[in-house]
mmCIF file of C-alpha atoms in Angstrom:
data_model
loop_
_atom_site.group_PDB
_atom_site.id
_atom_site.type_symbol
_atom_site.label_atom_id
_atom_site.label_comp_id
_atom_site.label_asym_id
_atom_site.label_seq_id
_atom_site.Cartn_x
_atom_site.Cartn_y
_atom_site.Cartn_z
ATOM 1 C CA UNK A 1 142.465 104.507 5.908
ATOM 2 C CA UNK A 2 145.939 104.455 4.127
ATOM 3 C CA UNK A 3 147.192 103.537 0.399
ATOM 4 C CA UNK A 4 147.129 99.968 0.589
ATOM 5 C CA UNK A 5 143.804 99.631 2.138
ATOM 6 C CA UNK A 6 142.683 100.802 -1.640
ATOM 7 C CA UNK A 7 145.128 98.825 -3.164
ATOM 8 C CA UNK A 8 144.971 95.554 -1.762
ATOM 9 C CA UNK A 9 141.349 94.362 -0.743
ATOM 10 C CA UNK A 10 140.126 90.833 0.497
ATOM 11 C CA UNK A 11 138.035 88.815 -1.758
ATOM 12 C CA UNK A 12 134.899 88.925 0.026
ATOM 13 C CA UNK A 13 131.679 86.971 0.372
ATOM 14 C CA UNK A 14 128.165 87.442 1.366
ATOM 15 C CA UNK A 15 128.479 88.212 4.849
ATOM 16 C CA UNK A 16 128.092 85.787 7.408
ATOM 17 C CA UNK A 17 126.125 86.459 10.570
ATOM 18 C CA UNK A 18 128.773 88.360 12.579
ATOM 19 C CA UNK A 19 127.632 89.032 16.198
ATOM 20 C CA UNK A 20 127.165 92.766 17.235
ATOM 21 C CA UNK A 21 130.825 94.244 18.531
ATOM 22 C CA UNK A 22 130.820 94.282 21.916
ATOM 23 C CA UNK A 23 132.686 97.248 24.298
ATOM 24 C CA UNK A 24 135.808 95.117 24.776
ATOM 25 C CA UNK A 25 136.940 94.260 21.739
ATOM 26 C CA UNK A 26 137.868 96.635 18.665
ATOM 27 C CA UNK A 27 139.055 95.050 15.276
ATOM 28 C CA UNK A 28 142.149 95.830 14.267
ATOM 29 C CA UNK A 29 143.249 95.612 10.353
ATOM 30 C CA UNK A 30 146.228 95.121 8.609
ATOM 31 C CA UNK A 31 147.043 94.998 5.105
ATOM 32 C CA UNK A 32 150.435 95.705 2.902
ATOM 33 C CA UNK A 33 151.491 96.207 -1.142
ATOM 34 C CA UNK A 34 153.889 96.819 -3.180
ATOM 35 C CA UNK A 35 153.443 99.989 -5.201
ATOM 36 C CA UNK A 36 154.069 99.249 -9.359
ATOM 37 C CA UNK A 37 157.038 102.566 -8.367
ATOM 38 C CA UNK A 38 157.948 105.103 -5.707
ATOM 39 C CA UNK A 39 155.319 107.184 -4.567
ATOM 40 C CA UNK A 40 156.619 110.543 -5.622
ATOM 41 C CA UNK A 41 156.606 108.911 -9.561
ATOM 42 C CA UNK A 42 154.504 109.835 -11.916
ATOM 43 C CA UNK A 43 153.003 105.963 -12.081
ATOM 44 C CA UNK A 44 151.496 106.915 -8.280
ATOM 45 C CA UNK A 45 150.556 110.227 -8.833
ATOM 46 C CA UNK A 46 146.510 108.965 -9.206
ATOM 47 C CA UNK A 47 146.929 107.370 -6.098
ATOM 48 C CA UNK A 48 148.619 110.149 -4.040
ATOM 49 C CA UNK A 49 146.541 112.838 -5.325
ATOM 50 C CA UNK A 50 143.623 110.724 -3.903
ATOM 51 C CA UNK A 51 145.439 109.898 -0.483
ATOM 52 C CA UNK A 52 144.355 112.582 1.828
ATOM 53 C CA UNK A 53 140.986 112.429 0.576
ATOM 54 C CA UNK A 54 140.542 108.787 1.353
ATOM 55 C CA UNK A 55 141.737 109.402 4.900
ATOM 56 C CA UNK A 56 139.430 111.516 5.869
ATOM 57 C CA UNK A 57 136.300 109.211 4.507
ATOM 58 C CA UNK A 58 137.551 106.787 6.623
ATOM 59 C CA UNK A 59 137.935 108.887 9.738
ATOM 60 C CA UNK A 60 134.224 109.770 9.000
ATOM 61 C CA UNK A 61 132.615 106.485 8.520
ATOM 62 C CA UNK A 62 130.610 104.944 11.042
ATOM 63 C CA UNK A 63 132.499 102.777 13.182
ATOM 64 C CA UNK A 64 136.163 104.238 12.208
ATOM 65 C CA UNK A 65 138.590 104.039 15.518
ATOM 66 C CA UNK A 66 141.805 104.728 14.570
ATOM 67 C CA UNK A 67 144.282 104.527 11.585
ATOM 68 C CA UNK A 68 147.970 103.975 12.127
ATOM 69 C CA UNK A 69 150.196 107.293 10.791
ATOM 70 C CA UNK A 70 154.057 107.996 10.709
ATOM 71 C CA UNK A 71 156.072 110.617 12.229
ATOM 72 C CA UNK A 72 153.998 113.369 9.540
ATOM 73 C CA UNK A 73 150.820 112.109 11.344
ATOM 74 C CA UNK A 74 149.281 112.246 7.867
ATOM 75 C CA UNK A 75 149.439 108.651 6.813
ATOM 76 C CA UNK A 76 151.536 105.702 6.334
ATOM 77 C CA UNK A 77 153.439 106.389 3.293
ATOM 78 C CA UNK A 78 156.835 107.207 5.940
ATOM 79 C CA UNK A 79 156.350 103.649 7.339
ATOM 80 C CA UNK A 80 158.340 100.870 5.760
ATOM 81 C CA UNK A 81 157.024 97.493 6.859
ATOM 82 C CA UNK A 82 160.173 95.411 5.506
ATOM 83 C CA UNK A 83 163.414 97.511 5.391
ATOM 84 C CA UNK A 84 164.857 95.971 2.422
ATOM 85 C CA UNK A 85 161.558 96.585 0.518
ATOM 86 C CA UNK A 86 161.112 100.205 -0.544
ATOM 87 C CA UNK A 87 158.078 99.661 -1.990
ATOM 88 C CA UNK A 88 156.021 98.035 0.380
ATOM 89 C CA UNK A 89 153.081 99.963 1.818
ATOM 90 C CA UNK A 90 151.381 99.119 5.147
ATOM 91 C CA UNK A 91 147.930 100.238 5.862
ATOM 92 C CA UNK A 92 146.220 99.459 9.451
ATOM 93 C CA UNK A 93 143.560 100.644 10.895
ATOM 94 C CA UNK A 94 141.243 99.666 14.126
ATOM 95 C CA UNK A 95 137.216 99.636 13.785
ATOM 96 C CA UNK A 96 134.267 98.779 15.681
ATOM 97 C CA UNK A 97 133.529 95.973 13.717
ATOM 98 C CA UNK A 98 133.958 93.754 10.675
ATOM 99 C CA UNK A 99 130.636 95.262 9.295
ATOM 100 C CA UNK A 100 131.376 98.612 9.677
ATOM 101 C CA UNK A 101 134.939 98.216 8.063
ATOM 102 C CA UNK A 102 133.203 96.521 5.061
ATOM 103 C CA UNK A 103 130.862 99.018 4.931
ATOM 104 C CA UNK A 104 134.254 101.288 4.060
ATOM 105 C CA UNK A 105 136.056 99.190 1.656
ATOM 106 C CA UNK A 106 133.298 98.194 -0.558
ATOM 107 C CA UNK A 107 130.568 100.471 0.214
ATOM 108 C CA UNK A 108 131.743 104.107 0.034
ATOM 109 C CA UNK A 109 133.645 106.170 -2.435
ATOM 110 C CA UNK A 110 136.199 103.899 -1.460
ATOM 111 C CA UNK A 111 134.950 101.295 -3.648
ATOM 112 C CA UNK A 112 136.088 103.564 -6.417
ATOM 113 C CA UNK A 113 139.912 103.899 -5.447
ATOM 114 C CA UNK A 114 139.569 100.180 -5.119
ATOM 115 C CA UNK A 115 138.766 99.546 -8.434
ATOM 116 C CA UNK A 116 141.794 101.152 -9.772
ATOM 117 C CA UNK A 117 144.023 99.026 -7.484
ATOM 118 C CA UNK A 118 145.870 97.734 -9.774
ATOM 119 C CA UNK A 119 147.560 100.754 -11.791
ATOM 120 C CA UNK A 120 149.118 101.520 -8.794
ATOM 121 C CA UNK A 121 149.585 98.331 -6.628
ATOM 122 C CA UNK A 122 151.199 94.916 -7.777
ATOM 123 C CA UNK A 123 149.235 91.661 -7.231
ATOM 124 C CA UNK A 124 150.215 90.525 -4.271
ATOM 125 C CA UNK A 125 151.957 87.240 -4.059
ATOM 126 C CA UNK A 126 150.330 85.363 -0.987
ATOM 127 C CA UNK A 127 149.263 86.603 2.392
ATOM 128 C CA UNK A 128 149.286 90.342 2.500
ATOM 129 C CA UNK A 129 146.355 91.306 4.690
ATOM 130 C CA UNK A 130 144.736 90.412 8.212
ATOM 131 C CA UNK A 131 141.891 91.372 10.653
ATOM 132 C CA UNK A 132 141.960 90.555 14.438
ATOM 133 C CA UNK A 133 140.483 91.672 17.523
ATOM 134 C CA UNK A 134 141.969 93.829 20.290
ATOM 135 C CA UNK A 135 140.922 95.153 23.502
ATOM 136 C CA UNK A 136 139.267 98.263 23.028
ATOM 137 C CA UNK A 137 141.815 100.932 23.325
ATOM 138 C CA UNK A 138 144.668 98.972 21.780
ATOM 139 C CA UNK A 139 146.426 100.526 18.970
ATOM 140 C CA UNK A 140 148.477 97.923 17.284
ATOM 141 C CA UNK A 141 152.735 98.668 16.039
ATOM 142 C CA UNK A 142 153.763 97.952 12.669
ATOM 143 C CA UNK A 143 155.234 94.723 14.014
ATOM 144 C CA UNK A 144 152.388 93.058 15.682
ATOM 145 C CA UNK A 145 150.561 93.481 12.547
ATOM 146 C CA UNK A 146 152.896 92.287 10.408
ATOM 147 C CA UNK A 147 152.995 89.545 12.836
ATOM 148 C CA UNK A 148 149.170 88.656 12.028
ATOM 149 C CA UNK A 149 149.732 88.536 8.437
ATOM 150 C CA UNK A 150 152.810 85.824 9.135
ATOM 151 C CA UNK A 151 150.031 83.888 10.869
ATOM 152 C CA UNK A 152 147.508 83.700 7.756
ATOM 153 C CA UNK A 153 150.882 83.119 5.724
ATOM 154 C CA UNK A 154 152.007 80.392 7.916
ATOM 155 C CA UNK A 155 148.852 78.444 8.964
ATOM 156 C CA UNK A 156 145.778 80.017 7.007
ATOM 157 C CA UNK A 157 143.059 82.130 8.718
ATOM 158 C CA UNK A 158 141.607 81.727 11.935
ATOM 159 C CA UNK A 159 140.293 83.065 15.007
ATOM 160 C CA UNK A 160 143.575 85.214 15.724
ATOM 161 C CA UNK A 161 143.997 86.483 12.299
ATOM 162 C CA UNK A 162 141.124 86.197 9.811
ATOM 163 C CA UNK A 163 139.795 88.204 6.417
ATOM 164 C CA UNK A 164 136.194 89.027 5.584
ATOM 165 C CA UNK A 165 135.980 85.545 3.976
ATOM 166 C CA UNK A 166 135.699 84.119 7.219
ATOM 167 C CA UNK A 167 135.042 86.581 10.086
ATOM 168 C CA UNK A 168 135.580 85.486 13.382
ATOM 169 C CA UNK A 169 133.531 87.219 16.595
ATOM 170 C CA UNK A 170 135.106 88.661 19.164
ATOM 171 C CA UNK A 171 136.743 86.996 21.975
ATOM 172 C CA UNK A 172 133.749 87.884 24.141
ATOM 173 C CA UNK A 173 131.063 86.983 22.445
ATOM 174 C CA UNK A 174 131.933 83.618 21.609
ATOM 175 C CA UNK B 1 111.063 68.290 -4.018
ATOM 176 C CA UNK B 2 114.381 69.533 -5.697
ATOM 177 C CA UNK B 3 116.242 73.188 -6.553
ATOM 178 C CA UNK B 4 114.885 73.075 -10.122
ATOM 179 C CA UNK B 5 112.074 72.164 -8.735
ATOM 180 C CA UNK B 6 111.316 75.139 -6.340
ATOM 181 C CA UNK B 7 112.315 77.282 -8.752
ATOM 182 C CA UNK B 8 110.415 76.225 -11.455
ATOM 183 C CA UNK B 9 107.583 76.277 -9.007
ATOM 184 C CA UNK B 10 108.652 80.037 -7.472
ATOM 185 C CA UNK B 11 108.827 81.310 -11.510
ATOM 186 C CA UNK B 12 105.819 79.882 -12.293
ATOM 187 C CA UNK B 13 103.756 81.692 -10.049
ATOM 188 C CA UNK B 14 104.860 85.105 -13.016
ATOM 189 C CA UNK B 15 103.290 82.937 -15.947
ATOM 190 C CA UNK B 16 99.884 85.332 -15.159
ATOM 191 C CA UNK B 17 100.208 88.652 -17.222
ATOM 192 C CA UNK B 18 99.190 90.505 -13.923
ATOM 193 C CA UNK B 19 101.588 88.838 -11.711
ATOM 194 C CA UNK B 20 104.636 89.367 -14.166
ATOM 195 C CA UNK B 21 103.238 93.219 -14.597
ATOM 196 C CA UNK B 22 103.046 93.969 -10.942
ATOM 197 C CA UNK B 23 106.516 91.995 -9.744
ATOM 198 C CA UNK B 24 107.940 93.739 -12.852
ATOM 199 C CA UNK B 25 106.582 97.225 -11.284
ATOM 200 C CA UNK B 26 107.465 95.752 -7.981
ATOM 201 C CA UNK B 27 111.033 95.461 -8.621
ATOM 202 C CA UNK B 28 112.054 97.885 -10.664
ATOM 203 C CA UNK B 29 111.176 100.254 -8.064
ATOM 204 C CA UNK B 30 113.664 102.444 -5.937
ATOM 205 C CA UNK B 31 111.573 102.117 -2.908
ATOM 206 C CA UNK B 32 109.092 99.711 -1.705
ATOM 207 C CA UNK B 33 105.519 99.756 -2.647
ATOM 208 C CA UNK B 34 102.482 100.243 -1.537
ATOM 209 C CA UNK B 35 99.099 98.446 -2.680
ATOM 210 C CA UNK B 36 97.633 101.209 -4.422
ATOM 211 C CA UNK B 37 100.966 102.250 -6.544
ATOM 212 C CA UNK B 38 101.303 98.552 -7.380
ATOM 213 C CA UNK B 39 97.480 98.337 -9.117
ATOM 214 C CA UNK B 40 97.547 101.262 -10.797
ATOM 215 C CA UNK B 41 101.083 100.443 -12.258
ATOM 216 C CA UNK B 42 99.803 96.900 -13.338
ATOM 217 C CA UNK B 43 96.369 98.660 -14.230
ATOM 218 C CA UNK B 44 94.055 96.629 -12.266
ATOM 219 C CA UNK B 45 92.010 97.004 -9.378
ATOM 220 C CA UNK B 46 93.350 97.237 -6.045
ATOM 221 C CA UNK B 47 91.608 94.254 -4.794
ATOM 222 C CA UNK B 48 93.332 92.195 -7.031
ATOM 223 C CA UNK B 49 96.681 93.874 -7.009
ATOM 224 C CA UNK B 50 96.452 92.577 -3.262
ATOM 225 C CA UNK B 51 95.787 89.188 -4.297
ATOM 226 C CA UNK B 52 98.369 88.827 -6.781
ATOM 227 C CA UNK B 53 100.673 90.854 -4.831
ATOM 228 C CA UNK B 54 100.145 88.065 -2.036
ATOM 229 C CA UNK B 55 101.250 84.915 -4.212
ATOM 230 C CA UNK B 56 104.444 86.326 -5.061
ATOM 231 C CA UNK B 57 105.460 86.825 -1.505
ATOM 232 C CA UNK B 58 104.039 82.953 -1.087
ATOM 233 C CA UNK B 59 106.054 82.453 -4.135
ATOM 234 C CA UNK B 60 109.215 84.062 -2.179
ATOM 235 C CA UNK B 61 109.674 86.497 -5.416
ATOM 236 C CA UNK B 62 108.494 89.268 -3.569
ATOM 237 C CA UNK B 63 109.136 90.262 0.270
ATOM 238 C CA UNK B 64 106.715 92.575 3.235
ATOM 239 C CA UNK B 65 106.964 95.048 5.522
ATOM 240 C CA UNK B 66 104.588 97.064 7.516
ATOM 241 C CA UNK B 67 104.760 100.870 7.580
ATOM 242 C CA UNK B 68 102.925 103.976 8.997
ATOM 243 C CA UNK B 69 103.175 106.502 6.497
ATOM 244 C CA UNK B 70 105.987 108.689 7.213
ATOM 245 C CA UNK B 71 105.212 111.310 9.878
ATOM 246 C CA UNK B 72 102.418 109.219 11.259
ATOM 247 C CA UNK B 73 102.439 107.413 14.644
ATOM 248 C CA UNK B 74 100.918 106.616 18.384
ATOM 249 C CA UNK B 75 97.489 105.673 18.633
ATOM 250 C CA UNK B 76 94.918 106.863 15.861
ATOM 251 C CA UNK B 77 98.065 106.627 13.378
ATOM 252 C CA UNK B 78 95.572 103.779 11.617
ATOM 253 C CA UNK B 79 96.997 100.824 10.767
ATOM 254 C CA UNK B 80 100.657 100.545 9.238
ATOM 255 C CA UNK B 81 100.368 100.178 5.126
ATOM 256 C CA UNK B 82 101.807 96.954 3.640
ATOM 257 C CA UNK B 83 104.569 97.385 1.985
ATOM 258 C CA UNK B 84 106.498 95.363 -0.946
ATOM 259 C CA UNK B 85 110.015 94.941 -2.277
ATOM 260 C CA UNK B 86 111.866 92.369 -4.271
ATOM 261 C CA UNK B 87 112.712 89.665 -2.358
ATOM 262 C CA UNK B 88 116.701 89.346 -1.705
ATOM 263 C CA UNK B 89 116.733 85.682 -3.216
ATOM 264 C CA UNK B 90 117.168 84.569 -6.658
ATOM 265 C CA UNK B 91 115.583 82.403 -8.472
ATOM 266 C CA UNK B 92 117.563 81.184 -11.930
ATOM 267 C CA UNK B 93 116.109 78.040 -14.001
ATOM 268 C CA UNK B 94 118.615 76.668 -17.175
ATOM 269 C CA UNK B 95 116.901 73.975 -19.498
ATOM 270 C CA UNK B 96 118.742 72.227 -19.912
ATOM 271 C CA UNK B 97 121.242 73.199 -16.980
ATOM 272 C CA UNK B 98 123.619 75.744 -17.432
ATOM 273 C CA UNK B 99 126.092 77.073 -14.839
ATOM 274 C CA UNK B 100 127.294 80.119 -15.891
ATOM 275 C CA UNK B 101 127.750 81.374 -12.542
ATOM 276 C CA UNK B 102 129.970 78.842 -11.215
ATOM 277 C CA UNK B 103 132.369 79.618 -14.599
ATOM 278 C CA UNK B 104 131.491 83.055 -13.265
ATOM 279 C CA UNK B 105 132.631 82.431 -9.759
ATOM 280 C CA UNK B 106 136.246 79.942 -10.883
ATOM 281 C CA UNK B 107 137.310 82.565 -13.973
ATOM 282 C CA UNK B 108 136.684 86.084 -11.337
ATOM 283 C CA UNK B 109 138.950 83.774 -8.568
ATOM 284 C CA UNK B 110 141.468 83.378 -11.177
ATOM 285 C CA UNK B 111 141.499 86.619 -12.341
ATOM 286 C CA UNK B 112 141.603 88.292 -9.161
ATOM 287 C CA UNK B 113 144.534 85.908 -8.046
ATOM 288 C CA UNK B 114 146.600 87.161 -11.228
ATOM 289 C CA UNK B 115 145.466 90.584 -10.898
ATOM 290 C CA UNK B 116 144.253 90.999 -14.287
ATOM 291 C CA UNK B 117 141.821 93.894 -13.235
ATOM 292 C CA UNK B 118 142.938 96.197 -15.976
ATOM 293 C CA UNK B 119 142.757 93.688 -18.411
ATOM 294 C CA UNK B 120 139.416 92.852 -17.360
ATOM 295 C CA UNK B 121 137.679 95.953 -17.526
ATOM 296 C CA UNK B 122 139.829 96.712 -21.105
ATOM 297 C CA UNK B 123 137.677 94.118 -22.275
ATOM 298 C CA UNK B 124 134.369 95.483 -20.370
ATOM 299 C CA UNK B 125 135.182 98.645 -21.880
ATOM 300 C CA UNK B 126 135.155 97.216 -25.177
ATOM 301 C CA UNK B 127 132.114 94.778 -25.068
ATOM 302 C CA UNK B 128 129.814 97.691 -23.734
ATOM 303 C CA UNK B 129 131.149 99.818 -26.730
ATOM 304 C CA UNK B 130 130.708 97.425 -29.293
ATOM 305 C CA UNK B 131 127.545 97.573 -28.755
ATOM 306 C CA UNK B 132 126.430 101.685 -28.707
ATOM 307 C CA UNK B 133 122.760 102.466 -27.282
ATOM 308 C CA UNK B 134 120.678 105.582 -28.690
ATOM 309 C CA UNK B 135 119.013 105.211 -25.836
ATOM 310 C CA UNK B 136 120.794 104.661 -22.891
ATOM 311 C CA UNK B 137 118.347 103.770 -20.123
ATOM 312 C CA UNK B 138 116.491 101.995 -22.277
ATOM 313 C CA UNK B 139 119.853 99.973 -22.856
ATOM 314 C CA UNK B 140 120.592 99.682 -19.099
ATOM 315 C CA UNK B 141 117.327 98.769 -18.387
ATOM 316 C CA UNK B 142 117.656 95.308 -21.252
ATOM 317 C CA UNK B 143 120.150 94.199 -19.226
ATOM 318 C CA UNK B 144 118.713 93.817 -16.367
ATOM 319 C CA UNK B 145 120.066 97.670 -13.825
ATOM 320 C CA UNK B 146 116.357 98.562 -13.248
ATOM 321 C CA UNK B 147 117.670 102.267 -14.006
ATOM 322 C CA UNK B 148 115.496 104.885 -12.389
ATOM 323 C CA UNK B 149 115.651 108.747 -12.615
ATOM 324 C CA UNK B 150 117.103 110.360 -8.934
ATOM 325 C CA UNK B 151 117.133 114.011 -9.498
ATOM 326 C CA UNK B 152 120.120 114.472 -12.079
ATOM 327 C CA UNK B 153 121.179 110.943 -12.185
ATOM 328 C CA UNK B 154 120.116 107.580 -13.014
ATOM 329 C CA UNK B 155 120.964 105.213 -10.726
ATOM 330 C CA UNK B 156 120.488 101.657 -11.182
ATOM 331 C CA UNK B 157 118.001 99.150 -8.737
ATOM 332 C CA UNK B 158 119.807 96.236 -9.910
ATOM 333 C CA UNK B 159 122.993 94.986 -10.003
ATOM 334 C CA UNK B 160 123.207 92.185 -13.064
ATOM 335 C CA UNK B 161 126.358 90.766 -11.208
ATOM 336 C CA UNK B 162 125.621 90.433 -7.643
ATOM 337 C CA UNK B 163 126.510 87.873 -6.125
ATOM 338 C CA UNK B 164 129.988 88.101 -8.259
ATOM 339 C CA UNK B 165 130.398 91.583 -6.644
ATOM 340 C CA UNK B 166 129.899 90.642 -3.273
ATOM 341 C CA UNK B 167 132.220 88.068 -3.146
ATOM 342 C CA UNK B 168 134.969 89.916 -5.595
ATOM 343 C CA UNK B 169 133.678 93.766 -5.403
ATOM 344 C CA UNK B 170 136.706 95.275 -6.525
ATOM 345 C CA UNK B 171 137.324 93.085 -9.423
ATOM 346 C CA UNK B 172 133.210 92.772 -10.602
ATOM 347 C CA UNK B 173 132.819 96.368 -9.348
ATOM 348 C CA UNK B 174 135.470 97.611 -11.460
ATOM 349 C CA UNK B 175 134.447 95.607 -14.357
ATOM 350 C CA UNK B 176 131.077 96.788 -13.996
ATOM 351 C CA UNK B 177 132.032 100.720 -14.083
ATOM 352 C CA UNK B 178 134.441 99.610 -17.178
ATOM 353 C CA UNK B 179 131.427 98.086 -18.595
ATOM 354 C CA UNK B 180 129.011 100.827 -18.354
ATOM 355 C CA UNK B 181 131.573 103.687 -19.764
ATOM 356 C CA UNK B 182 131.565 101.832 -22.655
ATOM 357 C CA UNK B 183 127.831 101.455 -22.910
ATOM 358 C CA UNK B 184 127.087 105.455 -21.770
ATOM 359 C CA UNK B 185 128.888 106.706 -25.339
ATOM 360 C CA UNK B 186 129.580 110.828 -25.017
ATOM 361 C CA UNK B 187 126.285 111.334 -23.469
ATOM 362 C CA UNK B 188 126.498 109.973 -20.406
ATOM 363 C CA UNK B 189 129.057 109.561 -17.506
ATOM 364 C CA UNK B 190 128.956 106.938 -15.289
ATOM 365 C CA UNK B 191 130.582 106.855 -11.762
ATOM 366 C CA UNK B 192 130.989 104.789 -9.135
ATOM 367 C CA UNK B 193 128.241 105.197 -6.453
ATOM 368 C CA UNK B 194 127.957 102.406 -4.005
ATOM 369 C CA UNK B 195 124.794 102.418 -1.966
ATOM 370 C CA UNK B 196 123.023 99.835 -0.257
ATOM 371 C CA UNK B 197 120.486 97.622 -2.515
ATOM 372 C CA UNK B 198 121.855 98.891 -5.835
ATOM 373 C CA UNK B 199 124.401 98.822 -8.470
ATOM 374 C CA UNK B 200 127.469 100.620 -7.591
ATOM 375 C CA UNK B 201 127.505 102.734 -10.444
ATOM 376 C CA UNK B 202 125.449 105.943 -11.504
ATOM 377 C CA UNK B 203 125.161 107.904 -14.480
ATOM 378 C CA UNK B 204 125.118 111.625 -14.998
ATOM 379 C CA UNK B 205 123.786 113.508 -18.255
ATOM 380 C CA UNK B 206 126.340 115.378 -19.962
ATOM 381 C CA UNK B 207 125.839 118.920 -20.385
ATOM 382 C CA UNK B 208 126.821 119.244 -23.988
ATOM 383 C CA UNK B 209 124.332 117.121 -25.238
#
C-alpha cells in the first residue's frame, strides 16, 4: 500500500455482514491526498522514511493482490493523478476483500502511520477515496480510478464505487 | 419492555458480590476462561462459580464456547471444557439519561471532517498528563484498559473508546495513543499495537527506570 493509503483513511463503522469474496471478483481501492509539501521536504520526511516499510506490510497481509507502482516499480510517489496538482498523491491497491483490506488499514502497524495522517497529508476537501469490485485479474489505471472517486463525488456511494461505510458485495454474490 | 429497561435488567444480574467478582475476573482476562480459573479467582466453589457464571451469559454480560483442551481430540478426548469471555455487547444505564456517546459520535465526525487530529491528540496528550499515575497499570486499569502483563508489555483487554474507534479509528486511535503517552510519564512507552479484541495500544517498561 502507498502514501495516501496512510494518509487519507475512510471513516469507518462496525462492519456490516459482507459476504465471503468469491473467485471472480477482486476489490479494487483507490484513494488520493494532498501532501502539507513536496515529498523530498523536510515536512514529509516521517512519511517517506516510513514508505517502503509500509509497502511491504501490505504485500504481506492476508488477502493483499496487488498495489499500483510507477515507472521505479517502488510505489506511487512518480504518479501524478491531476497534472496541474503537484501535490496530489494516489494510492490504489486490489484485495481479496473489503475485510481483509480493513484488516490492513486499521488493524496492523498500519494503524500507526494512520494516526499521524495529518502532519503529512491535508484534510481532504470532499471525495478523495473509493472501493469497487473487478474481475479477478484486473489491475485498474490511474484513470479508471480516479474515475470511481468522480462517481462518489458526483452521486454519493453505491454499488460501483463505495467506502467501508457502506460495503457493497460483489457482483456475484448478490 | 424498553432499552433502559433491559439494561437495567442485564446490570442487575452484577448486584451479587460473586457475580460482579467473577464477570470482573471474567473480563479482565486476556483469554477466555474456564470454570475452575473463574471460582478460584472469585474464591468460591466451583459449583457455584458454574451457577453464577450461567446467569451472566442469561444476562447477555458474559458469552460461551466449548473447547477441548489444546492438544486434545477424537474420541476419548472427554468432553470439550466450557469456556467464558465477555460478551461483545454493551450495556450502559444514565439516571437520569445521559448521551455522551452520541456528543461522542457528532464532535469525532466534526473533527475528523476538519482534520483536527493533531489538535486532538495535543489535548489527549495534555489531559493524560495532567493527571500523572505512580502507578501506571493501576491507572490504566481505573479507566477502564483491563491492562494485563504479556511477557515485556502490558497490553490492554479493553478499549474505553470502542465503538468511537471503530467507526473513526484513525482519529479515536490516534487520540487514544496521544492519551496514553501522556498518562505513561518517563516510565513507560506506549505504542501502537492493534490486535483483535483489544486496545490498540501497548506499553513497554523503560529500561532506565
Amino acid at each position: 500500500m502507498t502514501a495516501p493509503q496512510a494518509a487519507v483513511p475512510a471513516p469507518v463503522v462496525p462492519a456490516p455482514a459482507v459476504p465471503a469474496p468469491t473467485s471472480g471478483h477482486q476489490l479494487a481501492q483507490v484513494n488520493v491526498g494532498r501532501t502539507v509539501a513536496p515529498l523530498d521536504s523536510p515536512e514529509l520526511a516521517g512519511f517517506m522514511d516510513q514508505l517502503a516499510e509500509i509497502n511491504a506490510l501490505a504485500e504481506r497481509s492476508p488477502g493483499f493482490v496487488w498495489r499500483l507502482v510507477d515507472d521505479t516499480g517502488a510505489d506511487a510517489t512518480g504518479l501524478h493523478p491531476d497534472p496541474d496538482d503537484g501535490l496530489l498523491q494516489i494510492n490504489c491497491s486490489v484485495w481479496q476483500s473489503v475485510e481483509a483490506l480493513r484488516e490492513y488499514v486499521y488493524r496492523s502497524d498500519h494503524l500507526r502511520v494512520l494516526a499521524r495522517r495529518r502532519e503529512w497529508f491535508q484534510r481532504p476537501d470532499g471525495a478523495h477515496q473509493a472501493m469497487w469490485w473487478v474481475p479477478a485479474g484486473h489491475r485498474p489505471s490511474v484513470a479508471e480510478a480516479m474515475a470511481r472517486i468522480a462517481l462518489i463525488r458526483d452521486h454519493g456511494p453505491g454499488p460501483e464505487a463505495f467506502t467501508f461505510r457502506e460495503p457493497h458485495p460483489a457482483p456475484d454474490a448478490r | 419492555m424498553t432499552a433502559e429497561d433491559s439494561s437495567i435488567e442485564a446490570l442487575g444480574a452484577l448486584a451479587d458480590p460473586v457475580r460482579r467478582a467473577l464477570y470482573r475476573y471474567v473480563a479482565g482476562a486476556p483469554e477466555e476462561v474456564g470454570r475452575d480459573a473463574a471460582a478460584e479467582a472469585a474464591g468460591v466453589s466451583r459449583s457455584l462459580a458454574a451457577f453464577h457464571l450461567d446467569k451472566l451469559v442469561a444476562a447477555g454480560l458474559l458469552a460461551v464456547s466449548y473447547r477441548r483442551p489444546d492438544g486434545r481430540g477424537g474420541p476419548g478426548a472427554g468432553r470439550p471444557a466450557k469456556l467464558y469471555r465477555r460478551a461483545e455487547e454493551e450495556f450502559a444505564v444514565a439516571l437520569p439519561p445521559r448521551d455522551y456517546g452520541g456528543a461522542g459520535r457528532l464532535l469525532a465526525e466534526v473533527v475528523e471532517r476538519a482534520g483536527l487530529d493533531r489538535e486532538l491528540q495535543a489535548a489527549a496528550r495534555a489531559a493524560g498528563s495532567a493527571d500523572p499515575a505512580p502507578d501506571v497499570p493501576a491507572a490504566l486499569a481505573e479507566r477502564g484498559y483491563a491492562p494485563f502483563p504479556d511477557g515485556e508489555v502490558v497490553r490492554l483487554r479493553n478499549c474505553p473508546f470502542h465503538a468511537l474507534a471503530e467507526e473513526f479509528p484513525a482519529l479515536v486511535c490516534g487520540m487514544n495513543l496521544a492519551l496514553l503517552e501522556g498518562l505513561a510519564g518517563a516510565e513507560w512507552t506506549p505504542v501502537m499495537d492493534p490486535g483483535a479484541g483489544r486496545c490498540c495500544v501497548a506499553l513497554s517498561k523503560n529500561n532506565n527506570h
